[in-house]
mmCIF file of C-alpha atoms and ligand atoms in Angstrom:
data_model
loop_
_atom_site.group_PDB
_atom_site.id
_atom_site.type_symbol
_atom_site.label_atom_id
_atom_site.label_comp_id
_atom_site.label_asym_id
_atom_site.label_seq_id
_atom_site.Cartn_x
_atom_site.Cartn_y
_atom_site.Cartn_z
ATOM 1 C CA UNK A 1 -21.002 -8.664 8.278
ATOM 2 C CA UNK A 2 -17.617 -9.782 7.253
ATOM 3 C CA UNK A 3 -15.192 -7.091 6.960
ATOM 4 C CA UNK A 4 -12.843 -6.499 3.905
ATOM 5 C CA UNK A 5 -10.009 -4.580 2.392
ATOM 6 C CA UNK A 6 -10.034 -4.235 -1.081
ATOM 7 C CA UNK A 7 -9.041 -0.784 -1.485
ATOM 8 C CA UNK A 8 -7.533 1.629 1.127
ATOM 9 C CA UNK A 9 -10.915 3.491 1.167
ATOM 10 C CA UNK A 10 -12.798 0.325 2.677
ATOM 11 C CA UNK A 11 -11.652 1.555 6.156
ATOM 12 C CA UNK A 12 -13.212 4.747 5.309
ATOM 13 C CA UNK A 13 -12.713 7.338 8.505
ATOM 14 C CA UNK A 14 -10.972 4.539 10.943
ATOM 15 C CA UNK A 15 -7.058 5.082 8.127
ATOM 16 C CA UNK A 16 -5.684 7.689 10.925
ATOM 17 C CA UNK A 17 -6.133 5.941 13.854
ATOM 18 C CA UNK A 18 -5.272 2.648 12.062
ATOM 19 C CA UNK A 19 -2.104 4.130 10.696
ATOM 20 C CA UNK A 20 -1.518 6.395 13.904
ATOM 21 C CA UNK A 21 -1.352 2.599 16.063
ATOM 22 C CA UNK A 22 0.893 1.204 13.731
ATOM 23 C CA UNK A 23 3.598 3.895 14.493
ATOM 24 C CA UNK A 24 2.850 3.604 18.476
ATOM 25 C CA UNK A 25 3.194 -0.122 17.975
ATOM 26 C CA UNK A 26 5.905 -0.332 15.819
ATOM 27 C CA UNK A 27 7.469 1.949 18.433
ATOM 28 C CA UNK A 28 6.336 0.328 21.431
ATOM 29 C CA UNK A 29 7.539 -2.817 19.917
ATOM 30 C CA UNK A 30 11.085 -1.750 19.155
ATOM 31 C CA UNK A 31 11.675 -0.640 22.434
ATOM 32 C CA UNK A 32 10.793 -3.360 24.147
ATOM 33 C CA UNK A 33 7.591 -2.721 25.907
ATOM 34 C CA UNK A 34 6.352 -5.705 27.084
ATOM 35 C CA UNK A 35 2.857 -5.184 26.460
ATOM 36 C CA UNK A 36 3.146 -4.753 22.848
ATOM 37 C CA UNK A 37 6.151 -7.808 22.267
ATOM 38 C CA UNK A 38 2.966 -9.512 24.236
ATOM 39 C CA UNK A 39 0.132 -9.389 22.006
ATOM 40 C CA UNK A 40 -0.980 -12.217 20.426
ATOM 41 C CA UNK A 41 -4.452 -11.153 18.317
ATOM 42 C CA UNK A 42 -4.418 -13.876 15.998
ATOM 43 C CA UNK A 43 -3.480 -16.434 18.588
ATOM 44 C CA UNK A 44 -4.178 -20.222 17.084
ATOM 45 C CA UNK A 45 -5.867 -18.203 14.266
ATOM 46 C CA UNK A 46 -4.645 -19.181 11.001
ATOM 47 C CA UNK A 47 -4.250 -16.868 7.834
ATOM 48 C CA UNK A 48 -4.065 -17.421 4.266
ATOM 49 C CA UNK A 49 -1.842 -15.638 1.756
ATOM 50 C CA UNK A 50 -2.622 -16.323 -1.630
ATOM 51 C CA UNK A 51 -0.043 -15.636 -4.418
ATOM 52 C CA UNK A 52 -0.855 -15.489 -8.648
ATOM 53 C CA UNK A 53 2.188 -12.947 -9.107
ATOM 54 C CA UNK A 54 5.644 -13.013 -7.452
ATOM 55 C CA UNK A 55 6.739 -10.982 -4.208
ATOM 56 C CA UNK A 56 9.253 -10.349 -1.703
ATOM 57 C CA UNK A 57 8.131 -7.048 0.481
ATOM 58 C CA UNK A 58 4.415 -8.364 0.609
ATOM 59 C CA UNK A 59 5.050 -12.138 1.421
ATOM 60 C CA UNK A 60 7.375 -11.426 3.851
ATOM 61 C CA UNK A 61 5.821 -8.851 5.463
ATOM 62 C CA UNK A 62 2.770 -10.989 6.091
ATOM 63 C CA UNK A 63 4.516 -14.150 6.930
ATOM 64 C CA UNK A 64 6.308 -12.186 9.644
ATOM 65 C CA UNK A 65 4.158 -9.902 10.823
ATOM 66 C CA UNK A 66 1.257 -13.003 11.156
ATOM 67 C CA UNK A 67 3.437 -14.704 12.799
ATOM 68 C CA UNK A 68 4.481 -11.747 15.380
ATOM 69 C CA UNK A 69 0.910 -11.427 16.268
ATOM 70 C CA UNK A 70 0.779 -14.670 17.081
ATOM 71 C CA UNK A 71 -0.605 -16.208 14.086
ATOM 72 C CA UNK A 72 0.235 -19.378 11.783
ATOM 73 C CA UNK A 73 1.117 -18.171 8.129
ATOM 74 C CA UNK A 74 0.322 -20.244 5.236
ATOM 75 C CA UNK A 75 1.565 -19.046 1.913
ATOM 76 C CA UNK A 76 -0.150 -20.631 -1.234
ATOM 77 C CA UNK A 77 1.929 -20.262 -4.409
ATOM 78 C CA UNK A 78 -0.604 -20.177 -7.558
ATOM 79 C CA UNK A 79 0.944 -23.530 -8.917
ATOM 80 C CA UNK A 80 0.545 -25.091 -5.740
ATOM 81 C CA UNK A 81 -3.144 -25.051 -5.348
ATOM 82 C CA UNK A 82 -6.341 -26.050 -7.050
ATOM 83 C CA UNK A 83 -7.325 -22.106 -8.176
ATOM 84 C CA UNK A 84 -6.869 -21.251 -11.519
ATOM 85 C CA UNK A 85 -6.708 -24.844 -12.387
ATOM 86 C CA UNK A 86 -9.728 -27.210 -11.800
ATOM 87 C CA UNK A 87 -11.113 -25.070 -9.053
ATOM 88 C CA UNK A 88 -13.030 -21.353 -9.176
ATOM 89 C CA UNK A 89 -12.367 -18.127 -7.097
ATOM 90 C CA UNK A 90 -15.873 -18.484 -5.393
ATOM 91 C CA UNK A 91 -15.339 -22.921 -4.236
ATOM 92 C CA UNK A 92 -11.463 -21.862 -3.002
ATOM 93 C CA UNK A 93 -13.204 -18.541 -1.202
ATOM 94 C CA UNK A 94 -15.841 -21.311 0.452
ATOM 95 C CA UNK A 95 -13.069 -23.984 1.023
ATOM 96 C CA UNK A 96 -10.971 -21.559 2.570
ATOM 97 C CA UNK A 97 -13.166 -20.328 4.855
ATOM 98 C CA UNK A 98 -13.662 -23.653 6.810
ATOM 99 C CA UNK A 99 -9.987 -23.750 8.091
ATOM 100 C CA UNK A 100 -8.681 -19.864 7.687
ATOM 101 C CA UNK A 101 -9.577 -17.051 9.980
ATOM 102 C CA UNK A 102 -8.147 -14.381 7.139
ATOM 103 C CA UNK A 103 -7.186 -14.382 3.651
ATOM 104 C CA UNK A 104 -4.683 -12.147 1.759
ATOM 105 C CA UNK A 105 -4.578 -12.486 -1.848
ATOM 106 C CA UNK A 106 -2.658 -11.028 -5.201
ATOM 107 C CA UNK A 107 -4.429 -11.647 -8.129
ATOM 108 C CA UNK A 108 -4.284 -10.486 -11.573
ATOM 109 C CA UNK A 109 -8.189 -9.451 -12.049
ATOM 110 C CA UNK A 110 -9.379 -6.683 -9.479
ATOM 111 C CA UNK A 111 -12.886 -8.681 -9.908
ATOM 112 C CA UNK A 112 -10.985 -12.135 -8.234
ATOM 113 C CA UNK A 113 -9.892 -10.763 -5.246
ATOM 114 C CA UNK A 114 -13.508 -8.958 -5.145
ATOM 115 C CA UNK A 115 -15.595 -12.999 -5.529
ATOM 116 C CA UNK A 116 -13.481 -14.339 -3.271
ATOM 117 C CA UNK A 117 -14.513 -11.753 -0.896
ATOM 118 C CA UNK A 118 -18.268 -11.980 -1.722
ATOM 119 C CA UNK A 119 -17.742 -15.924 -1.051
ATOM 120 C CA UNK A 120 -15.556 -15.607 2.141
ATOM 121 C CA UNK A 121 -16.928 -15.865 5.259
ATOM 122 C CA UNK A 122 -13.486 -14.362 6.632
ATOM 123 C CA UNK A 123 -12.016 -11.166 5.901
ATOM 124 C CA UNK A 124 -10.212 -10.993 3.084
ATOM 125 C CA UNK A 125 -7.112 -8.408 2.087
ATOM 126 C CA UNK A 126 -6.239 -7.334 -1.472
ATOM 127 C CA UNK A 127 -2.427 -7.864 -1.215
ATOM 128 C CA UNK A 128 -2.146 -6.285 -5.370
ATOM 129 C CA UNK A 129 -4.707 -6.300 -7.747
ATOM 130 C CA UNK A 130 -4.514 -4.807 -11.645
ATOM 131 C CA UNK A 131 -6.659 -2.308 -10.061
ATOM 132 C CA UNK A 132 -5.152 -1.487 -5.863
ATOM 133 C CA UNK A 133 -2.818 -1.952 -3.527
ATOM 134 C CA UNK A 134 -4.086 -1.103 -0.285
ATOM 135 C CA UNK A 135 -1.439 -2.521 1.632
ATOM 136 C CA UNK A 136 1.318 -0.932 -0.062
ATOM 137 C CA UNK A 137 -0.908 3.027 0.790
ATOM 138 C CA UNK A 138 -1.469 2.100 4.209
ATOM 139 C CA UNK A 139 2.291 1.525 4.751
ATOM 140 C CA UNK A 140 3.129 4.674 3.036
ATOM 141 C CA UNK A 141 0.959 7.149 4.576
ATOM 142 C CA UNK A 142 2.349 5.399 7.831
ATOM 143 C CA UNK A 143 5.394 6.614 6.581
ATOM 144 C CA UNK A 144 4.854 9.785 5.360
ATOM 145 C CA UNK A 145 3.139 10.825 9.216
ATOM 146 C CA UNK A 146 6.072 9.229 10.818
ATOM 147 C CA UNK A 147 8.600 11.527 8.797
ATOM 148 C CA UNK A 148 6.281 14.650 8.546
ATOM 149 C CA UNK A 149 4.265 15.906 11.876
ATOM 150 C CA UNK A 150 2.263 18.244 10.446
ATOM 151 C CA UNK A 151 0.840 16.643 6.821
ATOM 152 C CA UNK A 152 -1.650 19.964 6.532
ATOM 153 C CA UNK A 153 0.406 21.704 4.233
ATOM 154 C CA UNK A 154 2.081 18.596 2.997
ATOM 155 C CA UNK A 155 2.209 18.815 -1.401
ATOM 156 C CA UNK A 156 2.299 14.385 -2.393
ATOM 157 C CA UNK A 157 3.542 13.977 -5.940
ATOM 158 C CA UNK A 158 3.489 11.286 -8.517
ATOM 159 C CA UNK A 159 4.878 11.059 -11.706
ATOM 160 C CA UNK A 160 4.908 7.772 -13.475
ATOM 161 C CA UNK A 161 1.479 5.218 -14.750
ATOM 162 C CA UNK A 162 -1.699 5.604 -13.417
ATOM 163 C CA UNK A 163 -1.683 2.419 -12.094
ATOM 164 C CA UNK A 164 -2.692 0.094 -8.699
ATOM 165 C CA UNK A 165 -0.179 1.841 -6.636
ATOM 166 C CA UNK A 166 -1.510 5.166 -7.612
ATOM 167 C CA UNK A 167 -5.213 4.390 -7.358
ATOM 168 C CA UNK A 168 -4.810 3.760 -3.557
ATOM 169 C CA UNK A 169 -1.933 6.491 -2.891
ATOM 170 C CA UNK A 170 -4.321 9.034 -4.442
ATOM 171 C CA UNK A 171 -7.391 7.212 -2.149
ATOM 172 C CA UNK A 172 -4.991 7.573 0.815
ATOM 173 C CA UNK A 173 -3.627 11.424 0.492
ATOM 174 C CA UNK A 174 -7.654 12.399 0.061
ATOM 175 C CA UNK A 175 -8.929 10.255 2.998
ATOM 176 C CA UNK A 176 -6.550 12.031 5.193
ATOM 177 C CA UNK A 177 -7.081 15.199 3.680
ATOM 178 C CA UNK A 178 -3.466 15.156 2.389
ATOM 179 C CA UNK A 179 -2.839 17.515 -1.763
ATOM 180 C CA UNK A 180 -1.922 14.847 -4.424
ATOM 181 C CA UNK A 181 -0.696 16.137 -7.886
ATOM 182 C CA UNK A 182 -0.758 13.592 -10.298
ATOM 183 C CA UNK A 183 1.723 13.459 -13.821
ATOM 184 C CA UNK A 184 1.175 10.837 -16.112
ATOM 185 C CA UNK A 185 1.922 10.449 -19.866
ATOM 186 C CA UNK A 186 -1.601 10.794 -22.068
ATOM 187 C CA UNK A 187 -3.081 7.613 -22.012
ATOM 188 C CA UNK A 188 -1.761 6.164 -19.134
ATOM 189 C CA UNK A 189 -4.256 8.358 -17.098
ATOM 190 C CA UNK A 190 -5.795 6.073 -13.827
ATOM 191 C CA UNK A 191 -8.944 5.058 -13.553
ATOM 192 C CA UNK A 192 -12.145 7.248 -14.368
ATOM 193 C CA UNK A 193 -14.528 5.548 -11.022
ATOM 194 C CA UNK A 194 -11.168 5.486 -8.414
ATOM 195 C CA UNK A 195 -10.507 9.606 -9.189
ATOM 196 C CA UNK A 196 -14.079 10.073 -8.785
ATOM 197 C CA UNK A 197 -14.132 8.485 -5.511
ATOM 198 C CA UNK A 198 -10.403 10.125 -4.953
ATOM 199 C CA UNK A 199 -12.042 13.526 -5.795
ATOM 200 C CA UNK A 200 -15.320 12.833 -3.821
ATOM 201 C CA UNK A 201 -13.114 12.185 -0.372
ATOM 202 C CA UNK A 202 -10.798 15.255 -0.879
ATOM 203 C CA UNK A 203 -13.442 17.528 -1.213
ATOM 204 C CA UNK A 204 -14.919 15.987 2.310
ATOM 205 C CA UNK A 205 -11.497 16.714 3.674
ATOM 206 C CA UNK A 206 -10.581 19.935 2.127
ATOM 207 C CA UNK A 207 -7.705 18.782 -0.048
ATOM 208 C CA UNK A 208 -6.687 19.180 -3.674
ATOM 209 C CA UNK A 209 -6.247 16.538 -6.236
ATOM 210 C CA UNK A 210 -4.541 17.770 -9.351
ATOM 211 C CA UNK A 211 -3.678 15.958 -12.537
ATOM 212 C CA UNK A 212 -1.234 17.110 -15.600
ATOM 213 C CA UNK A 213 1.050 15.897 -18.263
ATOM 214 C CA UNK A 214 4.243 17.683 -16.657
ATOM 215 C CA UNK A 215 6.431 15.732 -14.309
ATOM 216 C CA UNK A 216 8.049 19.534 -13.842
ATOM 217 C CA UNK A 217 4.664 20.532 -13.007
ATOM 218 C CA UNK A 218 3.494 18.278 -10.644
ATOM 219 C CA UNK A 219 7.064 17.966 -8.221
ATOM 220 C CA UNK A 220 7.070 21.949 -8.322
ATOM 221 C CA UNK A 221 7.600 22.696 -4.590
ATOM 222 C CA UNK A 222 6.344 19.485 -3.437
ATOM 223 C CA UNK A 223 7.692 17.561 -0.495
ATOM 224 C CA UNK A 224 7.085 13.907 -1.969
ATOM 225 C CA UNK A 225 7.406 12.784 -5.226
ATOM 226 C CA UNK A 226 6.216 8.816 -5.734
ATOM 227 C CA UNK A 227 7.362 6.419 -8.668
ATOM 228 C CA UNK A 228 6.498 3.215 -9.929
ATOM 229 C CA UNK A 229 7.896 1.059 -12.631
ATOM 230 C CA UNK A 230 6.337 2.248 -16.024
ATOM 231 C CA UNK A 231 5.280 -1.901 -16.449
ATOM 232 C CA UNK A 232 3.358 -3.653 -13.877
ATOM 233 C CA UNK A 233 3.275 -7.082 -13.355
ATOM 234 C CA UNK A 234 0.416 -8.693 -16.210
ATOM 235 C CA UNK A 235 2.171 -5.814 -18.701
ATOM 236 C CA UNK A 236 5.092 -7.651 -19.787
ATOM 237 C CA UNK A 237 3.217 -8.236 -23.242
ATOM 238 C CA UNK A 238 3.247 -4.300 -23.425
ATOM 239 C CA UNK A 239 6.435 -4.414 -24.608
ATOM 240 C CA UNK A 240 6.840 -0.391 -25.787
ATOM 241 C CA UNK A 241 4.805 0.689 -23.106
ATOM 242 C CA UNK A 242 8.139 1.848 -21.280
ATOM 243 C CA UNK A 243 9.038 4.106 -24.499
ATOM 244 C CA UNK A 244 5.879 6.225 -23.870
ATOM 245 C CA UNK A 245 7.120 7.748 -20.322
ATOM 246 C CA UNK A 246 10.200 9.833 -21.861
ATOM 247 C CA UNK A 247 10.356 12.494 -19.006
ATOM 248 C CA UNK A 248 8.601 10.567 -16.391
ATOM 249 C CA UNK A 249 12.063 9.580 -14.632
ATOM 250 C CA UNK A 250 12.567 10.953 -11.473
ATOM 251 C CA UNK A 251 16.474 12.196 -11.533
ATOM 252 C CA UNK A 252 18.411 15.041 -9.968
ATOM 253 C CA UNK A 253 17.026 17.295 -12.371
ATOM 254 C CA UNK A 254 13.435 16.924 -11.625
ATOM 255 C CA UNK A 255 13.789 17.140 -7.788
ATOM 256 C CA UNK A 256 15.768 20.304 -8.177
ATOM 257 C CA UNK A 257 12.118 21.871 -8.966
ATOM 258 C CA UNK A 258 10.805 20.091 -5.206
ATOM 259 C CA UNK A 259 11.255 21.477 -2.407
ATOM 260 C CA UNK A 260 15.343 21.219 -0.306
ATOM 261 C CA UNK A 261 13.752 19.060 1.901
ATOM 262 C CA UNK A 262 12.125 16.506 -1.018
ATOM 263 C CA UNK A 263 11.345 12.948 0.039
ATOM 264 C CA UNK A 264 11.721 10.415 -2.836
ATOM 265 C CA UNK A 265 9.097 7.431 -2.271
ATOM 266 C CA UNK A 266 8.624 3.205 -4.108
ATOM 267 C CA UNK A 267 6.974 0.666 -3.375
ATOM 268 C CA UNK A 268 9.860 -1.338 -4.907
ATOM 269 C CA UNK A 269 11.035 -3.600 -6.653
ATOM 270 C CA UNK A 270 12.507 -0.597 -8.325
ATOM 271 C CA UNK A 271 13.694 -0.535 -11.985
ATOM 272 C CA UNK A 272 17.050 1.379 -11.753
ATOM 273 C CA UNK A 273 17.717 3.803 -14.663
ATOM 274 C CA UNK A 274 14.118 3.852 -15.973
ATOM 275 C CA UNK A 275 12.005 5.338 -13.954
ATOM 276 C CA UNK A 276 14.673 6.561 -10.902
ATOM 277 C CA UNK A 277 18.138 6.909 -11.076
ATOM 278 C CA UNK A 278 21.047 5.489 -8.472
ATOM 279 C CA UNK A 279 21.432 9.335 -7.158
ATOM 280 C CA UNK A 280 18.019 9.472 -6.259
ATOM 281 C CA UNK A 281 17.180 6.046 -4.728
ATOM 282 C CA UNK A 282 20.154 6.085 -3.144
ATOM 283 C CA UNK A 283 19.844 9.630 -1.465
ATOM 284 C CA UNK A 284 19.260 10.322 1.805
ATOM 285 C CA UNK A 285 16.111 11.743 1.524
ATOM 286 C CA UNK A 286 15.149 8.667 -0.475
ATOM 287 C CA UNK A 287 12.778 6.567 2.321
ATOM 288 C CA UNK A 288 11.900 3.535 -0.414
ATOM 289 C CA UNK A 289 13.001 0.863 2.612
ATOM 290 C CA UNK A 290 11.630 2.869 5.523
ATOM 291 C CA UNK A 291 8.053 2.611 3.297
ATOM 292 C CA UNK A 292 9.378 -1.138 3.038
ATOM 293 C CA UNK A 293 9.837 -1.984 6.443
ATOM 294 C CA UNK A 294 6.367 -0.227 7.432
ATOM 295 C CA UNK A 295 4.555 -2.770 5.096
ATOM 296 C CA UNK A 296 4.654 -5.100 8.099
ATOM 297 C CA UNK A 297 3.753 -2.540 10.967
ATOM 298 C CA UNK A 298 0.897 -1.421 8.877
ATOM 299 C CA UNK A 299 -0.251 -4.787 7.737
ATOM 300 C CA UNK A 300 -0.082 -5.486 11.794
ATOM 301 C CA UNK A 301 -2.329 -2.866 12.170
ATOM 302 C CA UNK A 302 -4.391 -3.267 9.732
ATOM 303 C CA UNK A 303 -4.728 -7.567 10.184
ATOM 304 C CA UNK A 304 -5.755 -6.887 14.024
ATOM 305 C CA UNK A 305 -8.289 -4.177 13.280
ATOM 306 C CA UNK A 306 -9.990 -6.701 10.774
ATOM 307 C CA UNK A 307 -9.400 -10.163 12.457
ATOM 308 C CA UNK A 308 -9.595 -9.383 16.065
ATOM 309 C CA UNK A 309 -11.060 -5.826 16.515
ATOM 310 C CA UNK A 310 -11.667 -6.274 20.285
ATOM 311 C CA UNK A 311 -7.827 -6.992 21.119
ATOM 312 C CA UNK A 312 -6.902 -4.057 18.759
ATOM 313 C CA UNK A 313 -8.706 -1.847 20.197
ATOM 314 C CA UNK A 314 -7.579 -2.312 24.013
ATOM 315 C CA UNK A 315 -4.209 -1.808 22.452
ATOM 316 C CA UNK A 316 -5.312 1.696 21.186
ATOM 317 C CA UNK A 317 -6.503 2.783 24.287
ATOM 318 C CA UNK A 318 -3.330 0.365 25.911
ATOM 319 C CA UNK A 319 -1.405 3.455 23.389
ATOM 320 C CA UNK A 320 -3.762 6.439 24.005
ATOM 321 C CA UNK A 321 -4.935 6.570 20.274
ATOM 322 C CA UNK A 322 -7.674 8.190 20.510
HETATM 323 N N1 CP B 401 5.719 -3.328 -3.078
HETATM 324 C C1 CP B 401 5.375 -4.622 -3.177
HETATM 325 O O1 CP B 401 4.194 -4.991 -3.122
HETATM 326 O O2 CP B 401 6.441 -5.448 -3.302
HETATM 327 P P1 CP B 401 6.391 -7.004 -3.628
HETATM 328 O O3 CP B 401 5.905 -7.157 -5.045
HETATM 329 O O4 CP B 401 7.810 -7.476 -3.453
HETATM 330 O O5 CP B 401 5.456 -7.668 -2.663
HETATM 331 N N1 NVA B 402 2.490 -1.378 -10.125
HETATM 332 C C1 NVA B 402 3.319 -2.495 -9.733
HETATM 333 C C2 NVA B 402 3.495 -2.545 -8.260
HETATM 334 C C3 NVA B 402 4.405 -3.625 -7.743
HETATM 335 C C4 NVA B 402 4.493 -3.687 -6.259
HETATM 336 C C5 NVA B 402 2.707 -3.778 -10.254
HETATM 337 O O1 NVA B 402 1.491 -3.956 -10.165
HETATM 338 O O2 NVA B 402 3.449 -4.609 -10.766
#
């Protein structure tokens, strides 16, 4: 069976080790080790990267990454090909599959990138859906174990929407047993199925997931706070949505209630003066393009475990991950 990753929870228990070979790589990799500037998993494979919505961080860090392992890139721009058009998700998923070895997509409609996985006969990646954003966890747990050795003790916060970026954050923290506490304005709370699930894993892994109203509430002594623009990409039609989040900035008030050592995390692009201020994304304890960069080590990861499984796993035991 084809393997796929829709949301971050897909990889179910195989995240750490995943996320634990991206840093050894990425390491390995910047210091020059032969071995790992050497591996070439998607040799004369090709991969896919469809686009509905605009990007920088993800189409890069695909292009580049694909192409460090090896690969051949192809980016197809929404006005560029036949989807959408004259031609449905599941015929492109089929077509596709005759000449690609791996698709990314970013779609609008959680249920497109979903058919054109059911119709793939190649493993697929979500690369931003209404509904996740696997890619964009994976790289920031990466981060977060990178910066913090010990995540046991470790309090994630978010204050913002309950939105994509949180669904698979939340997904993330619980999979690797990590406390998420959640603010969001009433209304704007995520969605019912994904804290279920988000609730389901924690308990499995003996961490807390806790939700409020209170931005004060939910950064009190943590060590992370998370934001996200208060519009996503499909919103712009939801033109007051922004006026509901009064409160929901993160400033130098609100991480005077985190711990001294606060982190300040975004997935970017990052709406200066709504939800963040300068002082705070420009901080140094702001890591928005260290979470940034990691997009492509993860995706590395994360593209060899699902493409060529065999190759990435003689690099984990090439890295002693066990
Ligand atoms: N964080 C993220 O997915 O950025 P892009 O929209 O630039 O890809
Ligand atoms: N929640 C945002 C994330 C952008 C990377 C959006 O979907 O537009």
């Amino acid at each position: 069976m084809v393997e796929h990753l829709l949301a971050i929870d897909d990889v179910g228990e195989d995240l750490e080790k995943i996320l634990r070979w991206a840093i050894e790589f990425k390491r390995a990799w910047k210091n020059g080790d032969d071995v790992a500037q050497n591996f070439f998993p998607l040799d004369t494979l090709s991969i896919g990267s469809i686009y509905e919505k605009p990007s920088t961080r993800t189409r890069v860090s695909f292009e580049v990454g694909i192409n460090r392992l090896g690969g051949y890139p192809l980016t197809l721009l929404k006005n560029d090909i036949q989807l959408g058009k004259s031609e449905s998700v599941a015929d492109t998923a089929n077509v596709l599959s005759r000449f690609l070895d791996g698709i990314t997509y970013r779609c609008f409609a959680h249920a497109d990138v979903s058919e054109l996985a059911e119709n793939s006969d190649v493993p697929v990646i979500n690369a931003l859906s209404d509904k996740h954003h696997p890619c964009q966890a994976a790289a920031d747990l990466m981060t977060i174990m990178e910066i913090f050795d010990d995540t046991e003790d470790l309090k994630i916060s978010w204050v913002g929407d309950g939105n994509n970026v949180l669904h698979d954050l939340m997904l993330a923290c619980a999979m690797l047993g990590i406390d998420i506490h959640y603010a969001v304005p009433k209304g704007y709370e995520p969605d019912e199925e994904v804290v279920q699930r988000t609730k389901d894993l924690a308990q499995k892994n003996g961490s807390k997931v806790v939700v409020t109203n209170d931005p004060i509430e939910a950064v009190k002594d943590a060590h992370v706070v998370y934001s996200d623009a208060f519009v996503s990409m499909g919103e712009e039609n939801m033109k007051d949505k922004a006026n509901d989040f009064d409160g929901f900035q993160v400033n130098e008030e609100l991480v005077g209630h985190m711990d001294d050592d606060w982190k300040f995390m975004h997935c970017l692009p990052a709406h200066r003066g709504d939800e963040v201020t300068d002082w705070v994304m420009d901080h140094e304890q702001s890591i928005v393009f260290d979470q940034a960069e990691n997009r492509m080590w993860a995706q590395m990861s994360l593209l060899s475990f699902l493409i060529n499984p065999a190759a990435w796993d003689a690099m984990a035991e090439f890295m002693q991950i066990e």
